[in-house]
Amino acid sequence: MMLDPVMRNRDQANHQFVHIIKNGNPASVNSRKIWKETEKRLQEKEIQYAVYSTEYAGHAKEIAKEILNKYRTRTVLLIVGGDGMIHEVINGAASYSHAVIACIAAGSGNDYARGVQKIRNVSEITHLLNESEHHTDVIDIGEMQYKHQKMFFVNSLGLGFDASICKAVNGSKRKKHFQKWKLGKFIYLYYLFRQLFIFRPFPLQIEADGKKKTYNKVWFIVVANQPYFGGGLKIAPAASVHDGKLHVIVVSNIPSFLFLLMFATVFWGGHLKMSKYVEQFMCSRIHMATEEDVPIQADGEIVGYSEVDAKVVPEKLKVISK
Ligand SMILES: Nc1ncnc2c1ncn2[C@@H]1O[C@H](COP(=O)(O)OP(=O)(O)OP(=O)(O)O)[C@@H](O)[C@H]1O
């Protein structure tokens, strides 16, 4: 594919330049509004930019690689989209040390913007972009291996109930309706209730930093690189992109009604007090396996089933952050 971006603000005196990778198939009216505001703010700040719109799922990764192969000095990639777009771009960009990632949150969950970038306000982000060299952070990311396929993740990797919700949401025709009316976040809630009646807890074996453990009735295991998942649920409050560790949360042996109650407390991290059912620990690498056909999600995308390895890759990615 040849790069054919739409160039903007080329004659401005300011030397900041950003490459914008934008979801070319935005589901919501809100995403279009966010894009209009982004263009307005970039013009106000006299930031030069080129726009690349995705044409299909997976395109953002290819675009990121192509930009980074063409421009060999510090290159800011501004993603206009949600966590799915971020996941793709990071997988294209993480191996290039001159890449710097920034995000305008225009998806349904937006956990990257919430937990890593720590800003979702368009005006604030463009302000930081204008002084991007002062706001560049180097963060840890995760790397997973499923069969022979390796992939990075930046938010979390999960096996079980959380992934079953992602699978239902991503395959849902209702998603567009929810997003259209700015209710993108509520689709996760809708499927949470539905999956509660369908999902069957499963046996799980793990090996974390060499220590083996077996669980009986697991609802889910999440390996978190930052605190948030599922569109604002504070699943791993202590997780940090600077500690060189992955934070693991295992929820098991919990009755359905308590499980639902637990989800209500996740918004403020209260679930960790239910220590009979919720275990947390940190590690650098982990192997997880079940014999059941249980889905695996990485940053909200379904990446495999039943068995996966993960490790932390310290200080791997440059990002704009508050
Ligand atoms: N032009 C396109 N046509 C079809 N699918 C696309 C296109 N561009 C991107 N995608 C896919 O759309 C998916 C979702 O996009 P995005 O991450 O912007 O929103 P989201 O899923 O609502 O966000 P979140 O993960 O925060 O809920 C991405 O995983 C990407 O693969």
mmCIF file with all atom_site columns, N, CA and C in Angstrom, residues 160-225:
data_model
loop_
_atom_site.group_PDB
_atom_site.id
_atom_site.type_symbol
_atom_site.label_atom_id
_atom_site.label_alt_id
_atom_site.label_comp_id
_atom_site.label_asym_id
_atom_site.label_entity_id
_atom_site.label_seq_id
_atom_site.pdbx_PDB_ins_code
_atom_site.Cartn_x
_atom_site.Cartn_y
_atom_site.Cartn_z
_atom_site.occupancy
_atom_site.B_iso_or_equiv
_atom_site.pdbx_formal_charge
_atom_site.auth_seq_id
_atom_site.auth_comp_id
_atom_site.auth_asym_id
_atom_site.auth_atom_id
_atom_site.pdbx_PDB_model_num
ATOM 1   N N  . GLY A 1 160 ? -11.483 -15.911 29.891 1.00 0.00 ? 160 GLY A N  1
ATOM 2   C CA . GLY A 1 160 ? -12.682 -16.238 30.637 1.00 0.00 ? 160 GLY A CA 1
ATOM 3   C C  . GLY A 1 160 ? -13.842 -15.303 30.354 1.00 0.00 ? 160 GLY A C  1
ATOM 4   N N  . PHE A 1 161 ? -14.562 -14.972 31.427 1.00 0.00 ? 161 PHE A N  1
ATOM 5   C CA . PHE A 1 161 ? -15.814 -14.211 31.319 1.00 0.00 ? 161 PHE A CA 1
ATOM 6   C C  . PHE A 1 161 ? -15.627 -12.871 30.591 1.00 0.00 ? 161 PHE A C  1
ATOM 7   N N  . ASP A 1 162 ? -14.548 -12.143 30.932 1.00 0.00 ? 162 ASP A N  1
ATOM 8   C CA . ASP A 1 162 ? -14.311 -10.832 30.293 1.00 0.00 ? 162 ASP A CA 1
ATOM 9   C C  . ASP A 1 162 ? -14.176 -10.992 28.779 1.00 0.00 ? 162 ASP A C  1
ATOM 10  N N  . ALA A 1 163 ? -13.418 -12.022 28.368 1.00 0.00 ? 163 ALA A N  1
ATOM 11  C CA . ALA A 1 163 ? -13.214 -12.246 26.935 1.00 0.00 ? 163 ALA A CA 1
ATOM 12  C C  . ALA A 1 163 ? -14.519 -12.692 26.274 1.00 0.00 ? 163 ALA A C  1
ATOM 13  N N  . SER A 1 164 ? -15.349 -13.431 27.019 1.00 0.00 ? 164 SER A N  1
ATOM 14  C CA . SER A 1 164 ? -16.628 -13.867 26.426 1.00 0.00 ? 164 SER A CA 1
ATOM 15  C C  . SER A 1 164 ? -17.524 -12.646 26.177 1.00 0.00 ? 164 SER A C  1
ATOM 16  N N  . ILE A 1 165 ? -17.411 -11.631 27.047 1.00 0.00 ? 165 ILE A N  1
ATOM 17  C CA . ILE A 1 165 ? -18.180 -10.393 26.813 1.00 0.00 ? 165 ILE A CA 1
ATOM 18  C C  . ILE A 1 165 ? -17.627 -9.676  25.580 1.00 0.00 ? 165 ILE A C  1
ATOM 19  N N  . CYS A 1 166 ? -16.289 -9.560  25.498 1.00 0.00 ? 166 CYS A N  1
ATOM 20  C CA . CYS A 1 166 ? -15.671 -8.900  24.320 1.00 0.00 ? 166 CYS A CA 1
ATOM 21  C C  . CYS A 1 166 ? -16.113 -9.606  23.040 1.00 0.00 ? 166 CYS A C  1
ATOM 22  N N  . LYS A 1 167 ? -16.118 -10.941 23.089 1.00 0.00 ? 167 LYS A N  1
ATOM 23  C CA . LYS A 1 167 ? -16.491 -11.713 21.899 1.00 0.00 ? 167 LYS A CA 1
ATOM 24  C C  . LYS A 1 167 ? -17.929 -11.394 21.503 1.00 0.00 ? 167 LYS A C  1
ATOM 25  N N  . ALA A 1 168 ? -18.812 -11.362 22.517 1.00 0.00 ? 168 ALA A N  1
ATOM 26  C CA . ALA A 1 168 ? -20.224 -11.078 22.230 1.00 0.00 ? 168 ALA A CA 1
ATOM 27  C C  . ALA A 1 168 ? -20.393 -9.642  21.717 1.00 0.00 ? 168 ALA A C  1
ATOM 28  N N  . VAL A 1 169 ? -19.675 -8.684  22.343 1.00 0.00 ? 169 VAL A N  1
ATOM 29  C CA . VAL A 1 169 ? -19.806 -7.272  21.945 1.00 0.00 ? 169 VAL A CA 1
ATOM 30  C C  . VAL A 1 169 ? -19.267 -7.065  20.528 1.00 0.00 ? 169 VAL A C  1
ATOM 31  N N  . ASN A 1 170 ? -18.050 -7.596  20.263 1.00 0.00 ? 170 ASN A N  1
ATOM 32  C CA . ASN A 1 170 ? -17.425 -7.364  18.955 1.00 0.00 ? 170 ASN A CA 1
ATOM 33  C C  . ASN A 1 170 ? -18.213 -8.001  17.810 1.00 0.00 ? 170 ASN A C  1
ATOM 34  N N  . GLY A 1 171 ? -18.905 -9.113  18.134 1.00 0.00 ? 171 GLY A N  1
ATOM 35  C CA . GLY A 1 171 ? -19.669 -9.782  17.071 1.00 0.00 ? 171 GLY A CA 1
ATOM 36  C C  . GLY A 1 171 ? -21.116 -9.307  17.012 1.00 0.00 ? 171 GLY A C  1
ATOM 37  N N  . SER A 1 172 ? -21.442 -8.282  17.807 1.00 0.00 ? 172 SER A N  1
ATOM 38  C CA . SER A 1 172 ? -22.846 -7.900  17.943 1.00 0.00 ? 172 SER A CA 1
ATOM 39  C C  . SER A 1 172 ? -23.291 -6.856  16.926 1.00 0.00 ? 172 SER A C  1
ATOM 40  N N  . LYS A 1 173 ? -24.473 -7.084  16.364 1.00 0.00 ? 173 LYS A N  1
ATOM 41  C CA . LYS A 1 173 ? -25.043 -6.083  15.455 1.00 0.00 ? 173 LYS A CA 1
ATOM 42  C C  . LYS A 1 173 ? -25.569 -4.909  16.274 1.00 0.00 ? 173 LYS A C  1
ATOM 43  N N  . ARG A 1 174 ? -25.811 -5.162  17.577 1.00 0.00 ? 174 ARG A N  1
ATOM 44  C CA . ARG A 1 174 ? -26.361 -4.096  18.432 1.00 0.00 ? 174 ARG A CA 1
ATOM 45  C C  . ARG A 1 174 ? -25.319 -3.021  18.727 1.00 0.00 ? 174 ARG A C  1
ATOM 46  N N  . LYS A 1 175 ? -24.006 -3.357  18.575 1.00 0.00 ? 175 LYS A N  1
ATOM 47  C CA . LYS A 1 175 ? -22.944 -2.417  18.957 1.00 0.00 ? 175 LYS A CA 1
ATOM 48  C C  . LYS A 1 175 ? -23.131 -1.064  18.284 1.00 0.00 ? 175 LYS A C  1
ATOM 49  N N  . LYS A 1 176 ? -23.417 -1.105  16.974 1.00 0.00 ? 176 LYS A N  1
ATOM 50  C CA . LYS A 1 176 ? -23.567 0.148   16.226 1.00 0.00 ? 176 LYS A CA 1
ATOM 51  C C  . LYS A 1 176 ? -24.717 0.975   16.780 1.00 0.00 ? 176 LYS A C  1
ATOM 52  N N  . HIS A 1 177 ? -25.825 0.305   17.160 1.00 0.00 ? 177 HIS A N  1
ATOM 53  C CA . HIS A 1 177 ? -26.978 1.043   17.699 1.00 0.00 ? 177 HIS A CA 1
ATOM 54  C C  . HIS A 1 177 ? -26.605 1.718   19.012 1.00 0.00 ? 177 HIS A C  1
ATOM 55  N N  . PHE A 1 178 ? -25.906 0.966   19.872 1.00 0.00 ? 178 PHE A N  1
ATOM 56  C CA . PHE A 1 178 ? -25.500 1.543   21.155 1.00 0.00 ? 178 PHE A CA 1
ATOM 57  C C  . PHE A 1 178 ? -24.571 2.738   20.905 1.00 0.00 ? 178 PHE A C  1
ATOM 58  N N  . GLN A 1 179 ? -23.591 2.559   19.986 1.00 0.00 ? 179 GLN A N  1
ATOM 59  C CA . GLN A 1 179 ? -22.602 3.616   19.744 1.00 0.00 ? 179 GLN A CA 1
ATOM 60  C C  . GLN A 1 179 ? -23.251 4.845   19.127 1.00 0.00 ? 179 GLN A C  1
ATOM 61  N N  . LYS A 1 180 ? -24.219 4.585   18.239 1.00 0.00 ? 180 LYS A N  1
ATOM 62  C CA . LYS A 1 180 ? -24.882 5.684   17.549 1.00 0.00 ? 180 LYS A CA 1
ATOM 63  C C  . LYS A 1 180 ? -25.492 6.657   18.547 1.00 0.00 ? 180 LYS A C  1
ATOM 64  N N  . TRP A 1 181 ? -26.024 6.108   19.641 1.00 0.00 ? 181 TRP A N  1
ATOM 65  C CA . TRP A 1 181 ? -26.685 6.963   20.638 1.00 0.00 ? 181 TRP A CA 1
ATOM 66  C C  . TRP A 1 181 ? -25.791 7.237   21.836 1.00 0.00 ? 181 TRP A C  1
ATOM 67  N N  . LYS A 1 182 ? -24.484 7.231   21.607 1.00 0.00 ? 182 LYS A N  1
ATOM 68  C CA . LYS A 1 182 ? -23.500 7.533   22.663 1.00 0.00 ? 182 LYS A CA 1
ATOM 69  C C  . LYS A 1 182 ? -23.615 6.606   23.869 1.00 0.00 ? 182 LYS A C  1
ATOM 70  N N  . LEU A 1 183 ? -24.042 5.346   23.617 1.00 0.00 ? 183 LEU A N  1
ATOM 71  C CA . LEU A 1 183 ? -24.222 4.410   24.733 1.00 0.00 ? 183 LEU A CA 1
ATOM 72  C C  . LEU A 1 183 ? -23.231 3.244   24.619 1.00 0.00 ? 183 LEU A C  1
ATOM 73  N N  . GLY A 1 184 ? -22.128 3.506   23.908 1.00 0.00 ? 184 GLY A N  1
ATOM 74  C CA . GLY A 1 184 ? -21.149 2.459   23.638 1.00 0.00 ? 184 GLY A CA 1
ATOM 75  C C  . GLY A 1 184 ? -20.753 1.668   24.878 1.00 0.00 ? 184 GLY A C  1
ATOM 76  N N  . LYS A 1 185 ? -20.601 2.394   25.992 1.00 0.00 ? 185 LYS A N  1
ATOM 77  C CA . LYS A 1 185 ? -20.159 1.761   27.229 1.00 0.00 ? 185 LYS A CA 1
ATOM 78  C C  . LYS A 1 185 ? -21.194 0.773   27.767 1.00 0.00 ? 185 LYS A C  1
ATOM 79  N N  . PHE A 1 186 ? -22.467 1.065   27.500 1.00 0.00 ? 186 PHE A N  1
ATOM 80  C CA . PHE A 1 186 ? -23.532 0.251   28.085 1.00 0.00 ? 186 PHE A CA 1
ATOM 81  C C  . PHE A 1 186 ? -23.695 -1.100  27.401 1.00 0.00 ? 186 PHE A C  1
ATOM 82  N N  . ILE A 1 187 ? -23.123 -1.214  26.196 1.00 0.00 ? 187 ILE A N  1
ATOM 83  C CA . ILE A 1 187 ? -23.247 -2.512  25.531 1.00 0.00 ? 187 ILE A CA 1
ATOM 84  C C  . ILE A 1 187 ? -22.505 -3.591  26.328 1.00 0.00 ? 187 ILE A C  1
ATOM 85  N N  . TYR A 1 188 ? -21.403 -3.183  27.003 1.00 0.00 ? 188 TYR A N  1
ATOM 86  C CA . TYR A 1 188 ? -20.659 -4.140  27.833 1.00 0.00 ? 188 TYR A CA 1
ATOM 87  C C  . TYR A 1 188 ? -21.533 -4.611  28.999 1.00 0.00 ? 188 TYR A C  1
ATOM 88  N N  . LEU A 1 189 ? -22.298 -3.679  29.541 1.00 0.00 ? 189 LEU A N  1
ATOM 89  C CA . LEU A 1 189 ? -23.189 -3.991  30.656 1.00 0.00 ? 189 LEU A CA 1
ATOM 90  C C  . LEU A 1 189 ? -24.298 -4.946  30.198 1.00 0.00 ? 189 LEU A C  1
ATOM 91  N N  . TYR A 1 190 ? -24.830 -4.659  29.009 1.00 0.00 ? 190 TYR A N  1
ATOM 92  C CA . TYR A 1 190 ? -25.889 -5.488  28.441 1.00 0.00 ? 190 TYR A CA 1
ATOM 93  C C  . TYR A 1 190 ? -25.416 -6.938  28.307 1.00 0.00 ? 190 TYR A C  1
ATOM 94  N N  . TYR A 1 191 ? -24.195 -7.095  27.733 1.00 0.00 ? 191 TYR A N  1
ATOM 95  C CA . TYR A 1 191 ? -23.688 -8.452  27.529 1.00 0.00 ? 191 TYR A CA 1
ATOM 96  C C  . TYR A 1 191 ? -23.189 -9.079  28.823 1.00 0.00 ? 191 TYR A C  1
ATOM 97  N N  . LEU A 1 192 ? -22.801 -8.242  29.793 1.00 0.00 ? 192 LEU A N  1
ATOM 98  C CA . LEU A 1 192 ? -22.417 -8.786  31.095 1.00 0.00 ? 192 LEU A CA 1
ATOM 99  C C  . LEU A 1 192 ? -23.592 -9.567  31.682 1.00 0.00 ? 192 LEU A C  1
ATOM 100 N N  . PHE A 1 193 ? -24.784 -8.968  31.644 1.00 0.00 ? 193 PHE A N  1
ATOM 101 C CA . PHE A 1 193 ? -25.971 -9.638  32.176 1.00 0.00 ? 193 PHE A CA 1
ATOM 102 C C  . PHE A 1 193 ? -26.298 -10.885 31.365 1.00 0.00 ? 193 PHE A C  1
ATOM 103 N N  . ARG A 1 194 ? -26.184 -10.788 30.053 1.00 0.00 ? 194 ARG A N  1
ATOM 104 C CA . ARG A 1 194 ? -26.511 -11.942 29.217 1.00 0.00 ? 194 ARG A CA 1
ATOM 105 C C  . ARG A 1 194 ? -25.555 -13.105 29.465 1.00 0.00 ? 194 ARG A C  1
ATOM 106 N N  . GLN A 1 195 ? -24.241 -12.770 29.505 1.00 0.00 ? 195 GLN A N  1
ATOM 107 C CA . GLN A 1 195 ? -23.241 -13.825 29.669 1.00 0.00 ? 195 GLN A CA 1
ATOM 108 C C  . GLN A 1 195 ? -23.322 -14.489 31.038 1.00 0.00 ? 195 GLN A C  1
ATOM 109 N N  . LEU A 1 196 ? -23.811 -13.752 32.012 1.00 0.00 ? 196 LEU A N  1
ATOM 110 C CA . LEU A 1 196 ? -23.931 -14.261 33.373 1.00 0.00 ? 196 LEU A CA 1
ATOM 111 C C  . LEU A 1 196 ? -24.747 -15.561 33.411 1.00 0.00 ? 196 LEU A C  1
ATOM 112 N N  . PHE A 1 197 ? -25.726 -15.662 32.513 1.00 0.00 ? 197 PHE A N  1
ATOM 113 C CA . PHE A 1 197 ? -26.580 -16.849 32.491 1.00 0.00 ? 197 PHE A CA 1
ATOM 114 C C  . PHE A 1 197 ? -26.023 -17.948 31.590 1.00 0.00 ? 197 PHE A C  1
ATOM 115 N N  . ILE A 1 198 ? -25.095 -17.584 30.727 1.00 0.00 ? 198 ILE A N  1
ATOM 116 C CA . ILE A 1 198 ? -24.593 -18.554 29.738 1.00 0.00 ? 198 ILE A CA 1
ATOM 117 C C  . ILE A 1 198 ? -23.239 -19.130 30.161 1.00 0.00 ? 198 ILE A C  1
ATOM 118 N N  . PHE A 1 199 ? -22.400 -18.264 30.744 1.00 0.00 ? 199 PHE A N  1
ATOM 119 C CA . PHE A 1 199 ? -20.999 -18.622 30.988 1.00 0.00 ? 199 PHE A CA 1
ATOM 120 C C  . PHE A 1 199 ? -20.856 -19.679 32.080 1.00 0.00 ? 199 PHE A C  1
ATOM 121 N N  . ARG A 1 200 ? -19.990 -20.648 31.837 1.00 0.00 ? 200 ARG A N  1
ATOM 122 C CA . ARG A 1 200 ? -19.711 -21.681 32.836 1.00 0.00 ? 200 ARG A CA 1
ATOM 123 C C  . ARG A 1 200 ? -18.274 -21.540 33.334 1.00 0.00 ? 200 ARG A C  1
ATOM 124 N N  . PRO A 1 201 ? -18.067 -21.348 34.654 1.00 0.00 ? 201 PRO A N  1
ATOM 125 C CA . PRO A 1 201 ? -16.704 -21.286 35.194 1.00 0.00 ? 201 PRO A CA 1
ATOM 126 C C  . PRO A 1 201 ? -15.898 -22.540 34.820 1.00 0.00 ? 201 PRO A C  1
ATOM 127 N N  . PHE A 1 202 ? -14.596 -22.388 34.750 1.00 0.00 ? 202 PHE A N  1
ATOM 128 C CA . PHE A 1 202 ? -13.762 -23.445 34.172 1.00 0.00 ? 202 PHE A CA 1
ATOM 129 C C  . PHE A 1 202 ? -12.542 -23.706 35.065 1.00 0.00 ? 202 PHE A C  1
ATOM 130 N N  . PRO A 1 203 ? -11.951 -24.915 34.957 1.00 0.00 ? 203 PRO A N  1
ATOM 131 C CA . PRO A 1 203 ? -10.708 -25.186 35.701 1.00 0.00 ? 203 PRO A CA 1
ATOM 132 C C  . PRO A 1 203 ? -9.520  -24.534 34.997 1.00 0.00 ? 203 PRO A C  1
ATOM 133 N N  . LEU A 1 204 ? -8.542  -24.101 35.770 1.00 0.00 ? 204 LEU A N  1
ATOM 134 C CA . LEU A 1 204 ? -7.408  -23.379 35.163 1.00 0.00 ? 204 LEU A CA 1
ATOM 135 C C  . LEU A 1 204 ? -6.093  -23.766 35.835 1.00 0.00 ? 204 LEU A C  1
ATOM 136 N N  . GLN A 1 205 ? -5.060  -23.918 35.010 1.00 0.00 ? 205 GLN A N  1
ATOM 137 C CA . GLN A 1 205 ? -3.707  -24.106 35.548 1.00 0.00 ? 205 GLN A CA 1
ATOM 138 C C  . GLN A 1 205 ? -2.878  -22.895 35.130 1.00 0.00 ? 205 GLN A C  1
ATOM 139 N N  . ILE A 1 206 ? -2.085  -22.382 36.078 1.00 0.00 ? 206 ILE A N  1
ATOM 140 C CA . ILE A 1 206 ? -1.195  -21.289 35.711 1.00 0.00 ? 206 ILE A CA 1
ATOM 141 C C  . ILE A 1 206 ? 0.221   -21.589 36.194 1.00 0.00 ? 206 ILE A C  1
ATOM 142 N N  . GLU A 1 207 ? 1.178   -20.934 35.571 1.00 0.00 ? 207 GLU A N  1
ATOM 143 C CA . GLU A 1 207 ? 2.546   -20.933 36.085 1.00 0.00 ? 207 GLU A CA 1
ATOM 144 C C  . GLU A 1 207 ? 3.034   -19.490 35.995 1.00 0.00 ? 207 GLU A C  1
ATOM 145 N N  . ALA A 1 208 ? 3.202   -18.851 37.160 1.00 0.00 ? 208 ALA A N  1
ATOM 146 C CA . ALA A 1 208 ? 3.601   -17.440 37.191 1.00 0.00 ? 208 ALA A CA 1
ATOM 147 C C  . ALA A 1 208 ? 4.994   -17.331 37.799 1.00 0.00 ? 208 ALA A C  1
ATOM 148 N N  . ASP A 1 209 ? 5.930   -16.815 37.057 1.00 0.00 ? 209 ASP A N  1
ATOM 149 C CA . ASP A 1 209 ? 7.337   -16.727 37.482 1.00 0.00 ? 209 ASP A CA 1
ATOM 150 C C  . ASP A 1 209 ? 7.831   -18.051 38.095 1.00 0.00 ? 209 ASP A C  1
ATOM 151 N N  . GLY A 1 210 ? 7.481   -19.129 37.442 1.00 0.00 ? 210 GLY A N  1
ATOM 152 C CA . GLY A 1 210 ? 7.966   -20.452 37.862 1.00 0.00 ? 210 GLY A CA 1
ATOM 153 C C  . GLY A 1 210 ? 7.079   -21.160 38.881 1.00 0.00 ? 210 GLY A C  1
ATOM 154 N N  . LYS A 1 211 ? 6.097   -20.440 39.476 1.00 0.00 ? 211 LYS A N  1
ATOM 155 C CA . LYS A 1 211 ? 5.243   -21.085 40.494 1.00 0.00 ? 211 LYS A CA 1
ATOM 156 C C  . LYS A 1 211 ? 3.942   -21.579 39.869 1.00 0.00 ? 211 LYS A C  1
ATOM 157 N N  . LYS A 1 212 ? 3.648   -22.875 40.087 1.00 0.00 ? 212 LYS A N  1
ATOM 158 C CA . LYS A 1 212 ? 2.444   -23.465 39.481 1.00 0.00 ? 212 LYS A CA 1
ATOM 159 C C  . LYS A 1 212 ? 1.264   -23.389 40.446 1.00 0.00 ? 212 LYS A C  1
ATOM 160 N N  . LYS A 1 213 ? 0.069   -23.234 39.902 1.00 0.00 ? 213 LYS A N  1
ATOM 161 C CA . LYS A 1 213 ? -1.129  -23.218 40.739 1.00 0.00 ? 213 LYS A CA 1
ATOM 162 C C  . LYS A 1 213 ? -2.325  -23.702 39.916 1.00 0.00 ? 213 LYS A C  1
ATOM 163 N N  . THR A 1 214 ? -3.232  -24.415 40.602 1.00 0.00 ? 214 THR A N  1
ATOM 164 C CA . THR A 1 214 ? -4.436  -24.906 39.921 1.00 0.00 ? 214 THR A CA 1
ATOM 165 C C  . THR A 1 214 ? -5.672  -24.306 40.586 1.00 0.00 ? 214 THR A C  1
ATOM 166 N N  . TYR A 1 215 ? -6.636  -23.913 39.791 1.00 0.00 ? 215 TYR A N  1
ATOM 167 C CA . TYR A 1 215 ? -7.901  -23.368 40.299 1.00 0.00 ? 215 TYR A CA 1
ATOM 168 C C  . TYR A 1 215 ? -9.040  -24.226 39.777 1.00 0.00 ? 215 TYR A C  1
ATOM 169 N N  . ASN A 1 216 ? -10.163 -24.176 40.532 1.00 0.00 ? 216 ASN A N  1
ATOM 170 C CA . ASN A 1 216 ? -11.320 -24.976 40.124 1.00 0.00 ? 216 ASN A CA 1
ATOM 171 C C  . ASN A 1 216 ? -12.270 -24.241 39.206 1.00 0.00 ? 216 ASN A C  1
ATOM 172 N N  . LYS A 1 217 ? -13.129 -23.412 39.830 1.00 0.00 ? 217 LYS A N  1
ATOM 173 C CA . LYS A 1 217 ? -14.181 -22.761 39.055 1.00 0.00 ? 217 LYS A CA 1
ATOM 174 C C  . LYS A 1 217 ? -13.810 -21.301 38.817 1.00 0.00 ? 217 LYS A C  1
ATOM 175 N N  . VAL A 1 218 ? -13.091 -21.068 37.750 1.00 0.00 ? 218 VAL A N  1
ATOM 176 C CA . VAL A 1 218 ? -12.609 -19.707 37.466 1.00 0.00 ? 218 VAL A CA 1
ATOM 177 C C  . VAL A 1 218 ? -13.612 -18.983 36.569 1.00 0.00 ? 218 VAL A C  1
ATOM 178 N N  . TRP A 1 219 ? -13.938 -17.750 36.946 1.00 0.00 ? 219 TRP A N  1
ATOM 179 C CA . TRP A 1 219 ? -14.766 -16.905 36.081 1.00 0.00 ? 219 TRP A CA 1
ATOM 180 C C  . TRP A 1 219 ? -13.868 -16.210 35.066 1.00 0.00 ? 219 TRP A C  1
ATOM 181 N N  . PHE A 1 220 ? -12.794 -15.596 35.571 1.00 0.00 ? 220 PHE A N  1
ATOM 182 C CA . PHE A 1 220 ? -11.816 -15.022 34.635 1.00 0.00 ? 220 PHE A CA 1
ATOM 183 C C  . PHE A 1 220 ? -10.474 -14.789 35.308 1.00 0.00 ? 220 PHE A C  1
ATOM 184 N N  . ILE A 1 221 ? -9.454  -14.711 34.469 1.00 0.00 ? 221 ILE A N  1
ATOM 185 C CA . ILE A 1 221 ? -8.126  -14.291 34.921 1.00 0.00 ? 221 ILE A CA 1
ATOM 186 C C  . ILE A 1 221 ? -7.728  -13.134 34.009 1.00 0.00 ? 221 ILE A C  1
ATOM 187 N N  . VAL A 1 222 ? -7.295  -12.031 34.618 1.00 0.00 ? 222 VAL A N  1
ATOM 188 C CA . VAL A 1 222 ? -6.869  -10.868 33.834 1.00 0.00 ? 222 VAL A CA 1
ATOM 189 C C  . VAL A 1 222 ? -5.428  -10.540 34.179 1.00 0.00 ? 222 VAL A C  1
ATOM 190 N N  . VAL A 1 223 ? -4.628  -10.321 33.144 1.00 0.00 ? 223 VAL A N  1
ATOM 191 C CA . VAL A 1 223 ? -3.239  -9.917  33.309 1.00 0.00 ? 223 VAL A CA 1
ATOM 192 C C  . VAL A 1 223 ? -3.195  -8.458  32.871 1.00 0.00 ? 223 VAL A C  1
ATOM 193 N N  . ALA A 1 224 ? -3.041  -7.557  33.849 1.00 0.00 ? 224 ALA A N  1
ATOM 194 C CA . ALA A 1 224 ? -3.221  -6.136  33.553 1.00 0.00 ? 224 ALA A CA 1
ATOM 195 C C  . ALA A 1 224 ? -1.895  -5.381  33.515 1.00 0.00 ? 224 ALA A C  1
ATOM 196 N N  . ASN A 1 225 ? -1.800  -4.488  32.547 1.00 0.00 ? 225 ASN A N  1
ATOM 197 C CA . ASN A 1 225 ? -0.633  -3.600  32.442 1.00 0.00 ? 225 ASN A CA 1
ATOM 198 C C  . ASN A 1 225 ? -0.977  -2.227  32.990 1.00 0.00 ? 225 ASN A C  1
#
